[in-house]
Tab-separated table of N, CA and C in Angstrom:
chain	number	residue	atom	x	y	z
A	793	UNK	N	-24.861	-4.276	17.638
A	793	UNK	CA	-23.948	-5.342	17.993
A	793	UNK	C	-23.696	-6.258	16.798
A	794	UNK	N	-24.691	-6.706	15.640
A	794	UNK	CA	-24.285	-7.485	14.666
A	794	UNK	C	-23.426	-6.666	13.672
A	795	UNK	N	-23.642	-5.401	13.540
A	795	UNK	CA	-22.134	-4.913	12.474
A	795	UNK	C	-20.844	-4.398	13.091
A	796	UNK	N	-20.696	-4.941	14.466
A	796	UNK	CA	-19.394	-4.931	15.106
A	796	UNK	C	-19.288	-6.240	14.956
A	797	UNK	N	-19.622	-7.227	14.750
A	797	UNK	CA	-19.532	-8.701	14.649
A	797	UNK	C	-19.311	-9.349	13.596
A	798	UNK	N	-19.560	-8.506	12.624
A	798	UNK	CA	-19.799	-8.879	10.981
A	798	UNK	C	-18.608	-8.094	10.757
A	799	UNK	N	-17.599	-7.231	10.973
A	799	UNK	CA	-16.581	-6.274	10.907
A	799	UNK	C	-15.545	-7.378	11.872
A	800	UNK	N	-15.706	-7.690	12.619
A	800	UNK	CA	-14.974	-8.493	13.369
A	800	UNK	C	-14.339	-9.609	12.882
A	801	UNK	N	-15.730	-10.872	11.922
A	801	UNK	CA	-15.611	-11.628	11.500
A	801	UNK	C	-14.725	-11.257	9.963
A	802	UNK	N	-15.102	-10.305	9.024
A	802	UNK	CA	-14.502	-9.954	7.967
A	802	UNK	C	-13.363	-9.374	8.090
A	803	UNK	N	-12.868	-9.022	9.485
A	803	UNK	CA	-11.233	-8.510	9.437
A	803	UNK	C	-10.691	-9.832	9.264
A	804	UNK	N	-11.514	-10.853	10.675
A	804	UNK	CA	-10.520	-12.033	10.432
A	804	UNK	C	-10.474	-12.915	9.592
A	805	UNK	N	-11.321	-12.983	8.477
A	805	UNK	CA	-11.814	-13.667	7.634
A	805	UNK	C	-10.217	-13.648	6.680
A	806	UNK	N	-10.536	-11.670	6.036
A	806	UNK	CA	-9.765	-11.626	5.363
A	806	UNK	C	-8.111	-11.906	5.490
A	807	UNK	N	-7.883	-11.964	6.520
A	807	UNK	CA	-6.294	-12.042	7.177
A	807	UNK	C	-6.114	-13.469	7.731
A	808	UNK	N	-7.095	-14.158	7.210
A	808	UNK	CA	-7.109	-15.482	7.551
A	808	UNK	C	-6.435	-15.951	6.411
A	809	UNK	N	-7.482	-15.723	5.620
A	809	UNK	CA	-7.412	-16.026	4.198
A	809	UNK	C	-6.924	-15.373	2.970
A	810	UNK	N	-6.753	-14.177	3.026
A	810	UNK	CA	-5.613	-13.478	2.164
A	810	UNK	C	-4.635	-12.371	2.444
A	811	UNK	N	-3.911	-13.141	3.487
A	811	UNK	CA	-2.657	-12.493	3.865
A	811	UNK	C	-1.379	-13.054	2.794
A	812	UNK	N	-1.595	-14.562	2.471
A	812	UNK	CA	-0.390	-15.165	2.257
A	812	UNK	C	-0.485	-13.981	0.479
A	813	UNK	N	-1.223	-14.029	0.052
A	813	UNK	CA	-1.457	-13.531	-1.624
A	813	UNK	C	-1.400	-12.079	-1.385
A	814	UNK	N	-1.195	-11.454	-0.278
A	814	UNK	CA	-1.020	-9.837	0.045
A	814	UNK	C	0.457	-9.602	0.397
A	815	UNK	N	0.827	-10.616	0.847
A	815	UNK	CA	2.491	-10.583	1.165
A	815	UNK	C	3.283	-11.528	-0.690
A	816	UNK	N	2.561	-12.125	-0.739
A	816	UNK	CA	3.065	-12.613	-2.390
A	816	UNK	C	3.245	-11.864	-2.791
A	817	UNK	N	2.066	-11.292	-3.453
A	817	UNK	CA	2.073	-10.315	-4.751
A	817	UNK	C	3.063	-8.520	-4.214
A	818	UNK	N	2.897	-8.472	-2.631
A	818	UNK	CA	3.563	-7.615	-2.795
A	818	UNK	C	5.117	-7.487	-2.846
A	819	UNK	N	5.969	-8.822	-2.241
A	819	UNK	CA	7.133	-9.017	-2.615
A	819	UNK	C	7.424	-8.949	-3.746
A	820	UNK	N	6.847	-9.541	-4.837
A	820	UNK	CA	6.994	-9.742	-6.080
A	820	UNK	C	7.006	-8.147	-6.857
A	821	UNK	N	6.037	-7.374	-6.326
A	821	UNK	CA	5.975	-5.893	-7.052
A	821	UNK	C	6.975	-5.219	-6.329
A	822	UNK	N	7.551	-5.608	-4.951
A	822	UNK	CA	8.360	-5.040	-4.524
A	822	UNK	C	10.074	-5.134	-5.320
A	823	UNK	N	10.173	-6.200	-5.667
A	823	UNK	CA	11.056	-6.881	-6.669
A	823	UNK	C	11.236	-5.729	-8.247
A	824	UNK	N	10.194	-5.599	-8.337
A	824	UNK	CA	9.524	-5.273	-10.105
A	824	UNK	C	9.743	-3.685	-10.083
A	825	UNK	N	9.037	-3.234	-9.447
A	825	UNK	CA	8.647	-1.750	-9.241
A	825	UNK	C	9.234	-1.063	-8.180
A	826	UNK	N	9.432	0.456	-8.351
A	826	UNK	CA	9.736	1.348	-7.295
A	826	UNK	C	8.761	1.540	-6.583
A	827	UNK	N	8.288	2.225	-5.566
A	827	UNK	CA	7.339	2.471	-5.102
A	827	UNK	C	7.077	4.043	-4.988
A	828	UNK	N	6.511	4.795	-6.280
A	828	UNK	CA	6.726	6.251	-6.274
A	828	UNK	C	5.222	6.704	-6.339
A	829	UNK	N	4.379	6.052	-6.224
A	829	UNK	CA	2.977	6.212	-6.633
A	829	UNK	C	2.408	5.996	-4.678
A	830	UNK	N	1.750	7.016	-4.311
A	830	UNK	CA	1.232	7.003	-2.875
A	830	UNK	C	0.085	6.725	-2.555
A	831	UNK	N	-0.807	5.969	-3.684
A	831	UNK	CA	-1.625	5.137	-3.700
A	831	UNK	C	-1.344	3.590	-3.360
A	832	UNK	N	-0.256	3.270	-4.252
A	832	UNK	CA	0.465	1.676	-3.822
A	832	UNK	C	1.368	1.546	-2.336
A	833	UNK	N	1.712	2.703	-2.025
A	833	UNK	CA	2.422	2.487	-0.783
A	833	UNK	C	1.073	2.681	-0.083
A	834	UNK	N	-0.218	3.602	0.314
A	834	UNK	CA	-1.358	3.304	1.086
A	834	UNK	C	-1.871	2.242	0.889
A	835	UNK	N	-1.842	1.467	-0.311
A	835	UNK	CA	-3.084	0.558	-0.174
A	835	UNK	C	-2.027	-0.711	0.552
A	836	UNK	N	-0.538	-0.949	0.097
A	836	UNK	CA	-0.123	-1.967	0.587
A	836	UNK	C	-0.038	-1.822	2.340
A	837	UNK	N	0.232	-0.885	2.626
A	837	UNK	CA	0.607	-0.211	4.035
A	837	UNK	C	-1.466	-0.946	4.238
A	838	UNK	N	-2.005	-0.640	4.241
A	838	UNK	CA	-3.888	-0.590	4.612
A	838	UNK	C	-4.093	-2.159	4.505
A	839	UNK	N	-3.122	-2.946	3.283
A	839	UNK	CA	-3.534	-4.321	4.008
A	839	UNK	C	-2.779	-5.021	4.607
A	840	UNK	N	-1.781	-4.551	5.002
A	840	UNK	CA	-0.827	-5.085	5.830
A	840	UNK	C	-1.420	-4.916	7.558
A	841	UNK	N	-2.146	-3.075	7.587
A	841	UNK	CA	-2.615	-3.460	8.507
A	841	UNK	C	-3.926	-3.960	9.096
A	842	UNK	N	-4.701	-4.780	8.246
A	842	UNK	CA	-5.791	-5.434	7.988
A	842	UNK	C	-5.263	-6.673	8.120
A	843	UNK	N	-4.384	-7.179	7.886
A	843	UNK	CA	-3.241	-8.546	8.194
A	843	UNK	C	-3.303	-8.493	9.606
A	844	UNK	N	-2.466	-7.547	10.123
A	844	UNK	CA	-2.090	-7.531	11.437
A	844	UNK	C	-3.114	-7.712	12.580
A	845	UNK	N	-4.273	-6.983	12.178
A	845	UNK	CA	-5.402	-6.734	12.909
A	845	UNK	C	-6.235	-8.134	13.222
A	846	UNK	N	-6.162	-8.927	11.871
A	846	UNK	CA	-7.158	-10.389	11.884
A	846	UNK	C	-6.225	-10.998	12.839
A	847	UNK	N	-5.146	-11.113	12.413
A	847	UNK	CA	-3.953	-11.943	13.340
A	847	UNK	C	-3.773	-11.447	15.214
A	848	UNK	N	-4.078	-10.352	15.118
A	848	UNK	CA	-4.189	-10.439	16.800
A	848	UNK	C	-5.483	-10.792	17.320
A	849	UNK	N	-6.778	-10.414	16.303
A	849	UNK	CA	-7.970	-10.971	16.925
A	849	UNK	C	-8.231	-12.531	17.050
A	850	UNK	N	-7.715	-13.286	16.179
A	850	UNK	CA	-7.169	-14.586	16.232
A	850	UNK	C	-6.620	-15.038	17.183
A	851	UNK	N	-5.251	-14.159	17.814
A	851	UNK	CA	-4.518	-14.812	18.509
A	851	UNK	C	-5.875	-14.251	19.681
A	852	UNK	N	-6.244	-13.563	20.153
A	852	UNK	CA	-7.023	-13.078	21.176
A	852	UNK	C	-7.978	-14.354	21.085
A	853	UNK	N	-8.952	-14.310	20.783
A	853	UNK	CA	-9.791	-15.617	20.649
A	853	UNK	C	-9.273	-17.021	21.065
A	854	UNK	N	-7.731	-17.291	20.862
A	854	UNK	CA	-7.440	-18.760	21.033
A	854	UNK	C	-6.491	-18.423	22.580
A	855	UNK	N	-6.394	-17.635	22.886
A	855	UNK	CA	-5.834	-16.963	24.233
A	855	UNK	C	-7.114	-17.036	25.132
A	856	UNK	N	-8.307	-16.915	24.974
A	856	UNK	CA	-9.495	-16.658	25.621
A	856	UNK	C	-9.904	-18.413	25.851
A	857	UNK	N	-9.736	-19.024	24.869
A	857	UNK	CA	-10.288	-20.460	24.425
A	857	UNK	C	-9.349	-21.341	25.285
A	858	UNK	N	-8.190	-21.218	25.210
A	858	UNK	CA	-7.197	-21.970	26.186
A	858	UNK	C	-6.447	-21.868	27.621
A	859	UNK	N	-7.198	-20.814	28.120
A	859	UNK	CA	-7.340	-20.760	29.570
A	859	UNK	C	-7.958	-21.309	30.530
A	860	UNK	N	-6.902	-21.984	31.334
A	860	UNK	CA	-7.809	-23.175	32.098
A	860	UNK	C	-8.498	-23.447	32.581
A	861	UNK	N	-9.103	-21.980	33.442
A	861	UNK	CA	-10.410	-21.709	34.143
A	861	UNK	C	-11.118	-21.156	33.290
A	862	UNK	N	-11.332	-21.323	32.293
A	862	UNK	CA	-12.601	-20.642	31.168
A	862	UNK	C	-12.873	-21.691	30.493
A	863	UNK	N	-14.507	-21.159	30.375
A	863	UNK	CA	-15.423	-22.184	29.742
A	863	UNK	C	-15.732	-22.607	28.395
A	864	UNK	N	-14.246	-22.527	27.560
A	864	UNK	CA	-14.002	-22.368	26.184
A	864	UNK	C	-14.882	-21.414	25.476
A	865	UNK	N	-15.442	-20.075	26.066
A	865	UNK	CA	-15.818	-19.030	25.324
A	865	UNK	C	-14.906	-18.197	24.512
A	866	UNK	N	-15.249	-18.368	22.871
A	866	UNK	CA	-14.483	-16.906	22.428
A	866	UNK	C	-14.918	-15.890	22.616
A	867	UNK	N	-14.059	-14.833	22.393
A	867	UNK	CA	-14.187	-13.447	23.076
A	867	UNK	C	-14.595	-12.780	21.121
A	868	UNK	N	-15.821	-12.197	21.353
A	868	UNK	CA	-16.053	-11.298	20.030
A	868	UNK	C	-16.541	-9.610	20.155
């Protein structure tokens, strides 16, 4: 149960905290560069959906927290 929790916390950690510099830098290379190399299209595609993933466990947690008959437990 603690390395489903520690995986939990580090999805949302990271998509907390470096989504905005994962969507930066990749507009910017998107700008610059083609995308012909299928390493840069996996890795951007892998944190985009590492983005997505923190962001629904987020929204899940504050969905759990603001229901009126619940005892402000987050859900992990």
């Amino acid at each position: 149960m603690g390395m489903k929790k520690f995986i939990i916390f580090l999805i949302t950690w990271v998509a907390g905290n470096l989504s905005i510099p994962f969507w930066m830098v990749g507009h910017v290379h998107l700008t610059t560069n083609v995308y012909e190399d299928i390493h840069e299209i996996l890795a951007s595609f892998g944190m985009n959906i590492i983005v997505a993933i923190g962001f629904w466990l987020e929204w899940r947690n504050y969905n759990a927290a603001t229901k009126p008959n619940n005892d402000k437990k987050q859900l992990k």
